[in-house]
Amino acid sequence: MSSNRREFLKLSGLAGISIAGTGLLAGCATGSAAEEQAKSNLDQIAQQAKRKYTQQFNMSGYSAPKLDKVRIGFVGLGMRGPGAVYRMSNIEGVEIVALCDLIPERAEKVKQQLQERTGTAHNPTLYSGKEDSWKEMFDRDDIDLVYITTPWHLHTPQAVYAMEHGKHAAVEVPAATTIEECWQLVETSERTKKHCMMLENCCYDFFEILTLNMARQGYFGEIIHGEGAYIHQLVDLNFDKNGYQDMWRLKENMNRNGSLYPTHGLGPICQIMNVNRGDVMDYLTSVSSDDFMMYEEAQKRAEGDNFYKEFVQDTYRGNMNTTTIRTKKGRTIMIQHDVTSPRPYSRIHLVSGTKGIARKWPEQKIATGHGWLSKEEVKALEEQYTPEIVKRIGEMAKKIGGHGGMDFMMDWRLIDCLRNGLPLDQDVYDAASWTAVGLLSEWSVANRSNSIDVPDFTAGAWQTNAPVDLSLAGGGTTNVIVKSN
Ligand SMILES: NC(=O)c1ccc[n+]([C@@H]2O[C@H](COP(=O)([O-])OP(=O)(O)OC[C@H]3O[C@@H](n4cnc5c(N)ncnc54)[C@H](O)[C@@H]3O)[C@@H](O)[C@H]2O)c1
């Protein structure tokens, strides 16, 4: 990016502002209608963040009526969706009744694979071909849960439509693309009394859930500080024409500047700090580096292939974003996002308290003083603090898989809660607030890292909401159907 343009964007306070990857600043001239629109979006973030809200009904701790059988419709069968169908087909009490993707062959292939493996157990109807074919599926009255694995801009419209049409919604991360959408999720879930769970699978990874259990039992003392991240070099996949459908993820990353994908690092830390259930995020501040890589990558590819010309955009974006959050109870959280730099994968997952610390990346470590504990000592702690869910299905989850098993533990827990009428571990307030951090970070980046309040989506209920229950009490009854690929 030319330094003149970069300076203009910084000074005009427009840096990084766009709507859901539509690239409002892309190539637009100074003072254009698009930049006016971008300014207004910036104002809207600030306004929506300040919104006063009165809760209609508290979905935290809410038990929906038990479902003996959970009938699922899936939408979005690209790289992520088919694995979810596979995992769910291994869970007792699940019936896969509908599959939807814009691209017919994708839905057909998933159905074929499912039936080859499970025979007549599932006979899903397929919905495809039109941008809104999914509505036909959601209009059915024999679906209990819609499982949404589409591009980001469809998450809230689909989750809201599902709840409005009598279904629970399980939606991939992040749950929304504007703060207004975050509020829509909260309002709709409260009004319809339907669950809206964001599928934050990292909350079920083995070390994350171990440290949650340790925190609950006081091992770390009072939690002071946590760190998380999404550091994952995705340049090749983002630029791959056969990767994300219609290059949606590249468009998001080319046109926005902030912590675009915050929830993998943030979710587990929020659970450990009892955010929305004893504490709440208060405000944040965010800073991004310049973009040292993506413009050049687009330019390099465009030289040999006209397809990439549309991505040679002089928008203000960054490679590394660092966001810091303070909670009402005085704790701090640091979240990083970088999907371009050549670095090993990391979600950091650091938990620091008055009595000890744990850190997952680059290597799992625990300490209660100056030196890290030995591998044997960590192993002993792992045995002592193994959470109930890991005891119940941990080994099975590793076999069935999905990021080493965490995806399966998440899906199994969701179904077990629905079948036993238990509250979900992740409610709509978690979906909204964890997602909002990324959106608010874009405002802060565009405003020289000024702080911005994180809305309290619980409208004060955080003070009395119960923490996530790790005991499996009242549940744990759902069996795993052992069938390999
Ligand atoms: N939690 C995780 O670990 C994890 C991992 C990967 C992806 N994800 C999330 O999963 C979601 C999907 O990612 P992906 O990698 O599968 O992307 P993808 O592009 O491979 O798949 C998206 C699918 O949605 C379909 N789609 C697009 N518009 C549609 C419409 N109008 N109606 C029906 N289908 C439509 C596309 O055809 C495509 O098959 C994203 O939100 C992503 O952030 C989460």
Coordinates of C-alpha atoms and ligand atoms in Angstrom, one line a residue:
M1 CA 0.0 0.0 0.0
S2 CA 1.2 3.5 -0.8
S3 CA 2.2 5.4 2.4
N4 CA 0.0 8.4 1.3
R5 CA -3.1 6.3 1.1
R6 CA -2.2 4.5 4.4
E7 CA -1.8 7.8 6.1
F8 CA -5.1 9.1 4.6
L9 CA -7.0 6.1 5.9
K10 CA -5.4 6.4 9.3
L11 CA -6.1 10.1 9.6
S12 CA -9.7 9.8 8.4
G13 CA -10.3 7.1 11.0
L14 CA -11.5 4.7 8.2
A15 CA -8.7 2.2 8.5
G16 CA -10.0 -1.3 8.2
I17 CA -13.7 -0.6 8.1
S18 CA -15.8 -2.6 5.8
I19 CA -19.0 -4.6 5.9
A20 CA -18.6 -8.3 6.1
G21 CA -15.8 -8.5 3.7
T22 CA -17.5 -6.5 1.0
G23 CA -14.4 -4.3 0.9
L24 CA -15.9 -0.9 1.2
L25 CA -12.6 0.8 1.1
A26 CA -11.2 -1.2 -1.7
G27 CA -10.0 1.0 -4.4
C28 CA -12.4 3.8 -3.5
A29 CA -11.5 7.4 -4.1
T30 CA -11.1 9.8 -1.2
G31 CA -14.4 11.3 -0.1
S32 CA -16.5 8.8 -2.1
A33 CA -19.9 7.4 -1.2
A34 CA -18.2 4.2 -0.1
E35 CA -16.0 6.0 2.3
E36 CA -19.1 7.9 3.7
Q37 CA -20.7 4.5 4.2
A38 CA -17.6 3.2 5.9
K39 CA -17.6 6.2 8.3
S40 CA -21.2 5.4 9.1
N41 CA -20.4 1.8 9.8
L42 CA -17.7 2.9 12.2
D43 CA -20.3 5.1 14.0
Q44 CA -22.7 2.1 14.1
I45 CA -20.1 -0.1 15.9
A46 CA -19.7 2.5 18.5
Q47 CA -23.5 3.1 18.9
Q48 CA -24.4 -0.6 19.0
A49 CA -21.6 -1.1 21.6
K50 CA -23.3 1.4 23.8
R51 CA -26.8 0.1 23.4
K52 CA -28.9 -0.2 26.5
Y53 CA -30.7 -3.5 26.7
T54 CA -33.2 -5.1 29.0
Q55 CA -33.1 -8.8 29.0
Q56 CA -36.4 -10.5 27.9
F57 CA -35.5 -13.9 29.2
N58 CA -32.3 -15.4 30.6
M59 CA -30.9 -18.0 28.2
S60 CA -28.0 -18.7 30.5
G61 CA -28.7 -21.9 32.4
Y62 CA -31.8 -22.4 30.3
S63 CA -33.1 -26.0 30.0
A64 CA -35.0 -26.5 26.7
P65 CA -37.5 -29.4 26.7
K66 CA -35.7 -32.8 26.3
L67 CA -35.4 -34.3 22.9
D68 CA -35.1 -38.0 22.8
K69 CA -34.1 -37.9 19.2
V70 CA -32.3 -34.9 17.7
R71 CA -33.2 -34.3 14.1
I72 CA -30.5 -32.3 12.4
G73 CA -30.3 -30.3 9.2
F74 CA -26.8 -29.2 8.0
V75 CA -26.1 -26.2 5.9
G76 CA -22.6 -25.5 4.3
L77 CA -20.8 -28.7 3.1
G78 CA -17.5 -27.3 2.1
M79 CA -14.3 -28.1 4.0
R80 CA -15.8 -28.0 7.5
G81 CA -19.4 -29.3 7.2
P82 CA -18.9 -33.0 6.0
G83 CA -16.8 -33.7 9.1
A84 CA -19.6 -32.5 11.3
V85 CA -22.1 -34.8 9.5
Y86 CA -19.7 -37.7 10.0
R87 CA -19.2 -37.0 13.7
M88 CA -22.9 -36.6 14.4
S89 CA -23.7 -39.9 12.6
N90 CA -21.6 -41.5 15.4
I91 CA -23.8 -40.3 18.2
E92 CA -26.8 -42.1 19.5
G93 CA -30.2 -40.3 19.2
V94 CA -29.1 -38.3 16.1
E95 CA -31.0 -38.4 12.9
I96 CA -29.6 -36.5 9.9
V97 CA -32.7 -35.4 8.0
A98 CA -31.5 -32.7 5.7
L99 CA -28.3 -31.5 4.0
C100 CA -27.9 -28.2 2.2
D101 CA -25.2 -26.6 0.1
L102 CA -25.3 -24.0 -2.6
I103 CA -23.4 -26.5 -4.8
P104 CA -25.6 -29.6 -5.4
E105 CA -22.6 -32.0 -5.9
R106 CA -21.4 -31.3 -2.4
A107 CA -24.7 -32.2 -0.8
E108 CA -25.0 -35.3 -3.0
K109 CA -21.5 -36.5 -2.1
V110 CA -22.0 -36.1 1.7
K111 CA -25.3 -38.1 1.5
Q112 CA -23.7 -40.8 -0.5
Q113 CA -20.8 -41.1 2.0
L114 CA -23.2 -41.1 4.9
Q115 CA -25.4 -43.9 3.5
E116 CA -22.4 -46.0 2.4
R117 CA -21.3 -45.9 6.1
T118 CA -24.6 -46.1 7.9
G119 CA -27.0 -47.9 5.6
T120 CA -30.6 -46.8 6.1
A121 CA -30.1 -45.1 9.4
H122 CA -30.2 -41.7 7.7
N123 CA -32.1 -40.6 4.6
P124 CA -31.5 -36.8 4.3
T125 CA -33.4 -34.7 1.9
L126 CA -31.1 -32.4 -0.2
Y127 CA -31.4 -28.7 -0.7
S128 CA -29.2 -26.9 -3.2
G129 CA -28.9 -24.7 -6.2
K130 CA -30.1 -21.3 -5.0
E131 CA -28.6 -18.8 -2.6
D132 CA -31.6 -19.2 -0.4
S133 CA -32.4 -22.9 -0.8
W134 CA -31.5 -23.2 2.8
K135 CA -34.7 -21.5 3.7
E136 CA -36.8 -24.4 2.4
M137 CA -34.9 -26.7 4.7
F138 CA -35.3 -24.4 7.7
D139 CA -39.0 -24.1 7.0
R140 CA -39.6 -27.8 7.7
D141 CA -41.2 -28.6 11.0
D142 CA -39.3 -31.9 11.6
I143 CA -35.9 -30.5 12.3
D144 CA -34.8 -29.8 15.9
L145 CA -31.3 -28.4 15.3
V146 CA -29.7 -26.6 12.4
Y147 CA -25.9 -27.0 12.2
I148 CA -24.4 -24.0 10.3
T149 CA -21.0 -24.3 8.6
T150 CA -21.3 -21.6 5.9
P151 CA -19.1 -18.5 5.2
W152 CA -19.2 -15.9 8.0
H153 CA -21.7 -13.5 6.5
L154 CA -24.4 -16.2 6.5
H155 CA -24.0 -17.2 10.1
T156 CA -26.4 -14.7 11.8
P157 CA -29.1 -14.6 9.0
Q158 CA -29.2 -18.4 9.1
A159 CA -29.1 -18.8 12.9
V160 CA -31.8 -16.1 13.4
Y161 CA -34.0 -17.8 10.7
A162 CA -33.5 -21.2 12.3
M163 CA -34.6 -19.9 15.8
E164 CA -37.6 -18.0 14.3
H165 CA -38.6 -21.3 12.7
G166 CA -38.6 -23.3 15.9
K167 CA -35.1 -24.8 15.7
H168 CA -32.0 -24.6 17.9
A169 CA -29.1 -23.2 16.1
A170 CA -25.5 -24.4 16.3
V171 CA -23.4 -21.9 14.3
E172 CA -19.7 -22.0 13.4
V173 CA -17.3 -19.3 14.6
P174 CA -17.5 -16.3 14.5
A175 CA -21.3 -16.1 15.0
A176 CA -21.8 -12.6 13.5
T177 CA -20.2 -9.9 11.3
T178 CA -21.6 -6.8 13.0
I179 CA -22.4 -5.8 16.5
E180 CA -26.0 -5.3 15.4
E181 CA -26.1 -9.0 14.4
C182 CA -24.7 -10.0 17.8
W183 CA -27.7 -8.2 19.4
Q184 CA -30.1 -9.9 16.9
L185 CA -28.8 -13.3 18.0
V186 CA -29.4 -12.4 21.7
E187 CA -32.9 -10.9 21.1
T188 CA -34.0 -13.8 18.9
S189 CA -32.7 -16.5 21.3
E190 CA -34.4 -14.9 24.3
R191 CA -37.7 -14.3 22.4
T192 CA -37.9 -17.8 20.9
K193 CA -36.3 -19.7 23.8
K194 CA -34.2 -21.5 21.3
H195 CA -30.5 -22.2 22.0
C196 CA -28.0 -20.4 19.9
M197 CA -24.6 -22.1 20.4
M198 CA -21.5 -21.0 18.7
L199 CA -19.5 -24.1 17.8
E200 CA -16.3 -23.0 19.7
N201 CA -14.6 -26.4 19.5
C202 CA -11.4 -25.2 21.2
C203 CA -13.3 -25.1 24.5
Y204 CA -13.3 -28.9 24.3
D205 CA -9.6 -29.4 23.5
F206 CA -7.9 -31.6 26.0
F207 CA -5.5 -29.1 27.6
E208 CA -8.1 -26.3 27.6
I209 CA -10.7 -28.3 29.4
L210 CA -8.1 -29.7 31.8
T211 CA -7.1 -26.2 32.7
L212 CA -10.7 -25.2 33.1
N213 CA -11.2 -28.0 35.6
M214 CA -8.0 -27.1 37.4
A215 CA -9.1 -23.5 37.6
R216 CA -12.5 -24.5 39.0
Q217 CA -10.7 -26.5 41.7
G218 CA -8.5 -23.6 42.7
Y219 CA -5.2 -24.8 41.3
F220 CA -4.3 -21.4 39.8
G221 CA -5.8 -19.4 42.7
E222 CA -7.6 -16.3 41.5
I223 CA -7.3 -15.9 37.8
I224 CA -5.5 -12.7 36.9
H225 CA -4.7 -12.9 33.2
G226 CA -5.2 -15.0 30.2
E227 CA -3.9 -15.1 26.6
G228 CA -5.2 -16.7 23.5
A229 CA -4.5 -16.5 19.8
Y230 CA -5.3 -17.6 16.3
I231 CA -1.8 -17.7 14.7
H232 CA -2.2 -19.9 11.7
Q233 CA -0.5 -19.3 8.4
L234 CA -3.4 -19.6 5.9
V235 CA -1.9 -17.7 2.9
D236 CA -1.8 -20.6 0.6
L237 CA -5.3 -21.8 1.5
N238 CA -6.7 -18.3 1.4
F239 CA -5.3 -17.7 -2.1
D240 CA -6.2 -21.2 -3.4
K241 CA -9.0 -21.0 -6.0
N242 CA -10.1 -24.5 -4.9
G243 CA -10.1 -23.6 -1.3
Y244 CA -12.8 -21.5 0.4
Q245 CA -15.9 -21.2 -1.8
D246 CA -15.9 -18.0 -3.9
M247 CA -12.7 -17.0 -2.0
W248 CA -14.8 -15.7 0.9
R249 CA -12.1 -15.9 3.5
L250 CA -9.5 -14.1 1.4
K251 CA -12.1 -11.3 0.8
E252 CA -12.6 -11.0 4.5
N253 CA -8.9 -10.9 5.2
M254 CA -8.1 -8.4 2.4
N255 CA -10.7 -6.0 3.5
R256 CA -10.9 -5.9 7.2
N257 CA -8.4 -5.0 9.9
G258 CA -8.6 -6.4 13.4
S259 CA -8.9 -9.7 15.3
L260 CA -11.1 -11.3 12.6
Y261 CA -11.2 -14.8 14.2
P262 CA -10.9 -14.2 17.9
T263 CA -13.0 -17.0 19.5
H264 CA -10.6 -20.0 19.3
G265 CA -8.3 -18.3 21.7
L266 CA -10.8 -16.3 23.6
G267 CA -13.5 -18.9 24.3
P268 CA -11.5 -21.1 26.6
I269 CA -10.1 -18.2 28.5
C270 CA -13.6 -16.7 29.0
Q271 CA -14.9 -20.0 30.4
I272 CA -12.0 -20.1 32.8
M273 CA -12.6 -16.5 33.9
N274 CA -16.4 -17.2 34.1
V275 CA -17.1 -14.4 31.7
N276 CA -20.9 -13.8 31.4
R277 CA -21.2 -16.0 34.5
G278 CA -19.6 -14.1 37.4
D279 CA -17.5 -11.7 35.4
V280 CA -18.0 -9.8 32.2
M281 CA -15.7 -8.1 29.6
D282 CA -15.6 -4.4 30.2
Y283 CA -13.5 -2.7 27.5
L284 CA -10.8 -3.4 25.0
T285 CA -8.1 -1.8 22.9
S286 CA -6.5 -3.1 19.8
V287 CA -3.6 -2.5 17.5
S288 CA -2.6 -4.0 14.1
S289 CA 0.7 -4.1 12.3
D290 CA 0.8 -2.9 8.7
D291 CA 0.3 -5.5 6.0
F292 CA 3.7 -6.6 4.9
M293 CA 2.6 -9.7 3.0
M294 CA -0.9 -9.9 1.5
Y295 CA -0.7 -7.1 -1.0
E296 CA 2.6 -8.4 -2.3
E297 CA 1.2 -11.9 -2.4
A298 CA -1.8 -10.7 -4.4
Q299 CA 0.4 -8.7 -6.7
K300 CA 2.8 -11.6 -7.3
R301 CA -0.1 -14.0 -8.2
A302 CA -1.8 -11.4 -10.4
E303 CA 1.3 -11.1 -12.5
G304 CA 0.8 -14.6 -13.7
D305 CA -3.0 -14.9 -13.4
N306 CA -5.6 -12.3 -14.1
F307 CA -8.0 -14.0 -11.6
Y308 CA -6.0 -12.4 -8.8
K309 CA -6.2 -8.9 -10.1
E310 CA -9.3 -8.1 -8.0
F311 CA -7.3 -8.9 -4.9
V312 CA -4.6 -6.4 -5.6
Q313 CA -6.4 -3.9 -3.3
D314 CA -4.9 -0.9 -1.6
T315 CA -7.0 -1.3 1.5
Y316 CA -5.7 -0.7 5.0
R317 CA -5.2 -4.2 6.6
G318 CA -2.7 -5.7 9.0
N319 CA -0.9 -9.0 9.5
M320 CA -0.6 -9.2 13.3
N321 CA -3.4 -7.9 15.5
T322 CA -3.1 -7.7 19.3
T323 CA -6.2 -7.0 21.3
T324 CA -6.3 -6.5 25.1
I325 CA -9.4 -6.7 27.2
R326 CA -10.1 -5.8 30.8
T327 CA -13.0 -7.5 32.7
K328 CA -15.2 -5.8 35.3
K329 CA -13.6 -7.9 38.0
G330 CA -10.2 -6.5 37.0
R331 CA -8.8 -9.4 35.0
T332 CA -6.9 -9.0 31.7
I333 CA -6.9 -10.9 28.4
M334 CA -4.6 -10.7 25.4
I335 CA -5.7 -12.1 22.1
Q336 CA -3.7 -12.2 18.9
H337 CA -4.6 -12.8 15.3
D338 CA -2.2 -13.5 12.4
V339 CA -3.0 -15.7 9.4
T340 CA -0.2 -14.6 7.2
S341 CA 3.2 -14.7 8.9
P342 CA 5.3 -17.8 8.5
R343 CA 5.1 -19.1 12.1
P344 CA 4.1 -22.4 13.7
Y345 CA 0.4 -22.7 14.7
S346 CA -0.5 -21.3 18.1
R347 CA -3.6 -20.5 20.2
I348 CA -1.2 -19.7 23.1
H349 CA -3.8 -20.6 25.8
L350 CA -2.1 -19.1 28.8
V351 CA -3.8 -19.0 32.2
S352 CA -2.2 -17.1 35.0
G353 CA -3.4 -16.8 38.5
T354 CA -2.3 -16.0 42.1
K355 CA -1.0 -19.5 42.6
G356 CA 0.1 -20.8 39.2
I357 CA 0.2 -20.7 35.5
A358 CA -0.4 -23.0 32.5
R359 CA 0.5 -22.4 28.9
K360 CA -0.3 -24.7 26.0
W361 CA 1.8 -23.4 23.0
P362 CA 4.5 -23.9 22.0
E363 CA 4.6 -26.7 24.5
Q364 CA 2.2 -27.7 27.3
K365 CA 3.6 -26.3 30.5
I366 CA 2.4 -25.8 34.1
A367 CA 4.2 -24.0 36.9
T368 CA 3.5 -22.7 40.4
G369 CA 6.7 -20.6 40.7
H370 CA 9.9 -19.8 38.8
G371 CA 10.4 -23.1 37.1
W372 CA 8.1 -25.2 34.9
L373 CA 7.0 -28.5 36.4
S374 CA 8.6 -31.7 34.9
K375 CA 6.7 -33.8 32.3
E376 CA 6.0 -36.4 35.0
E377 CA 4.5 -33.8 37.3
V378 CA 2.3 -32.4 34.5
K379 CA 1.2 -36.0 33.7
A380 CA 0.2 -36.5 37.3
L381 CA -1.8 -33.3 37.3
E382 CA -3.5 -34.4 34.0
E383 CA -4.6 -37.6 35.8
Q384 CA -5.7 -35.8 38.9
Y385 CA -7.8 -33.2 37.1
T386 CA -9.2 -35.1 34.1
P387 CA -12.6 -33.6 33.5
E388 CA -15.7 -35.9 33.5
I389 CA -16.3 -35.5 29.8
V390 CA -12.8 -36.7 29.0
K391 CA -13.3 -39.7 31.2
R392 CA -16.6 -40.5 29.6
I393 CA -15.8 -40.1 25.9
G394 CA -12.2 -38.8 25.6
E395 CA -10.8 -42.0 24.1
M396 CA -13.7 -42.4 21.7
A397 CA -13.4 -38.8 20.6
K398 CA -9.7 -39.3 19.7
K399 CA -10.7 -42.3 17.5
I400 CA -13.6 -40.5 15.8
G401 CA -11.5 -37.3 15.5
G402 CA -12.0 -33.8 14.4
H403 CA -9.0 -31.7 15.4
G404 CA -7.7 -34.6 17.5
G405 CA -11.1 -35.3 19.2
M406 CA -12.2 -31.9 20.5
D407 CA -14.8 -31.5 17.7
F408 CA -16.4 -34.8 18.6
M409 CA -16.4 -33.9 22.3
M410 CA -18.2 -30.7 21.4
D411 CA -20.8 -32.4 19.2
W412 CA -21.4 -35.2 21.7
R413 CA -21.9 -32.7 24.6
L414 CA -24.3 -30.6 22.5
I415 CA -26.4 -33.7 21.7
D416 CA -26.2 -35.0 25.3
C417 CA -27.4 -31.7 26.7
L418 CA -30.3 -31.5 24.2
R419 CA -31.4 -35.1 24.9
N420 CA -31.2 -34.6 28.7
G421 CA -32.7 -31.1 28.7
L422 CA -29.5 -29.5 30.1
P423 CA -28.3 -26.0 29.6
L424 CA -25.6 -25.7 26.9
D425 CA -22.0 -25.0 27.9
Q426 CA -22.0 -22.1 25.4
D427 CA -25.0 -19.9 25.3
V428 CA -26.0 -17.0 23.1
Y429 CA -24.3 -14.5 25.3
D430 CA -21.0 -16.3 24.8
A431 CA -21.6 -16.4 21.0
A432 CA -22.3 -12.7 21.0
S433 CA -19.6 -11.4 23.3
W434 CA -16.8 -13.6 22.1
T435 CA -17.7 -12.6 18.5
A436 CA -18.1 -8.9 19.4
V437 CA -14.5 -8.7 20.5
G438 CA -13.3 -9.1 16.9
L439 CA -15.7 -6.5 15.6
L440 CA -14.9 -4.0 18.3
S441 CA -11.2 -4.5 17.7
E442 CA -11.7 -3.2 14.1
W443 CA -13.1 0.0 15.6
S444 CA -10.2 0.4 18.0
V445 CA -7.6 -0.3 15.2
A446 CA -9.3 2.4 13.1
N447 CA -9.2 4.8 16.0
R448 CA -5.5 4.7 17.0
S449 CA -6.2 2.0 19.5
N450 CA -8.7 4.0 21.5
S451 CA -10.6 1.8 23.9
I452 CA -14.2 0.8 23.3
D453 CA -16.7 -0.8 25.7
V454 CA -17.6 -4.4 25.2
P455 CA -21.5 -4.6 25.4
D456 CA -22.9 -6.6 28.3
F457 CA -25.1 -8.9 26.3
T458 CA -26.4 -10.5 29.5
A459 CA -27.8 -7.1 30.6
G460 CA -26.4 -7.6 34.1
A461 CA -27.4 -11.3 34.5
W462 CA -23.7 -12.1 34.5
Q463 CA -23.7 -11.3 38.2
T464 CA -25.8 -14.3 39.1
N465 CA -25.4 -16.7 36.1
A466 CA -24.0 -20.0 37.1
P467 CA -20.5 -21.1 35.7
V468 CA -20.3 -23.8 33.1
D469 CA -21.0 -27.2 34.8
L470 CA -18.2 -29.6 34.1
S471 CA -19.7 -32.5 36.1
L472 CA -22.0 -34.1 33.4
A473 CA -24.6 -34.1 36.2
G474 CA -28.0 -35.0 34.8
G475 CA -26.4 -36.2 31.5
G476 CA -23.7 -38.3 30.1
T477 CA -26.3 -40.9 29.0
T478 CA -25.7 -40.6 25.2
N479 CA -23.8 -43.5 23.7
V480 CA -21.3 -43.3 20.9
I481 CA -22.0 -45.5 17.9
V482 CA -18.7 -47.1 17.0
K483 CA -18.4 -47.2 13.3
S484 CA -15.2 -46.3 11.5
N485 CA -14.9 -44.5 8.1
Ligands
LIG1 N1 -14.2 -24.4 14.4 C1 -13.2 -24.7 13.5 O1 -12.2 -25.3 13.9 C2 -13.4 -24.4 12.1 C3 -12.6 -24.9 11.1 C4 -12.8 -24.6 9.8 C5 -13.8 -23.8 9.4 N2 -14.6 -23.2 10.4 C6 -15.8 -22.4 10.1 O2 -16.7 -23.1 9.3 C7 -17.3 -22.3 8.3 C8 -17.1 -22.9 6.9 O3 -15.8 -22.9 6.6 P1 -15.2 -23.9 5.4 O4 -13.8 -24.0 5.6 O5 -16.0 -25.1 5.4 O6 -15.6 -23.0 4.2 P2 -15.9 -23.5 2.7 O7 -15.9 -22.4 1.8 O8 -15.1 -24.7 2.4 O9 -17.4 -24.1 2.9 C9 -18.5 -23.2 2.9 C10 -19.7 -24.0 2.2 O10 -20.8 -23.2 2.3 C11 -21.5 -23.3 1.1 N3 -22.4 -22.1 0.9 C12 -22.1 -20.8 0.6 N4 -23.2 -20.1 0.4 C13 -24.2 -20.9 0.7 C14 -25.6 -20.7 0.7 N5 -26.1 -19.5 0.4 N6 -26.4 -21.8 0.9 C15 -25.9 -23.0 1.2 N7 -24.5 -23.2 1.2 C16 -23.7 -22.2 1.0 C17 -20.4 -23.3 0.0 O11 -20.9 -23.8 -1.2 C18 -19.4 -24.2 0.7 O12 -19.6 -25.5 0.4 C19 -16.7 -20.9 8.5 O13 -17.5 -20.2 9.3 C20 -15.4 -21.2 9.2 O14 -14.9 -20.1 10.0 C21 -14.4 -23.6 11.7

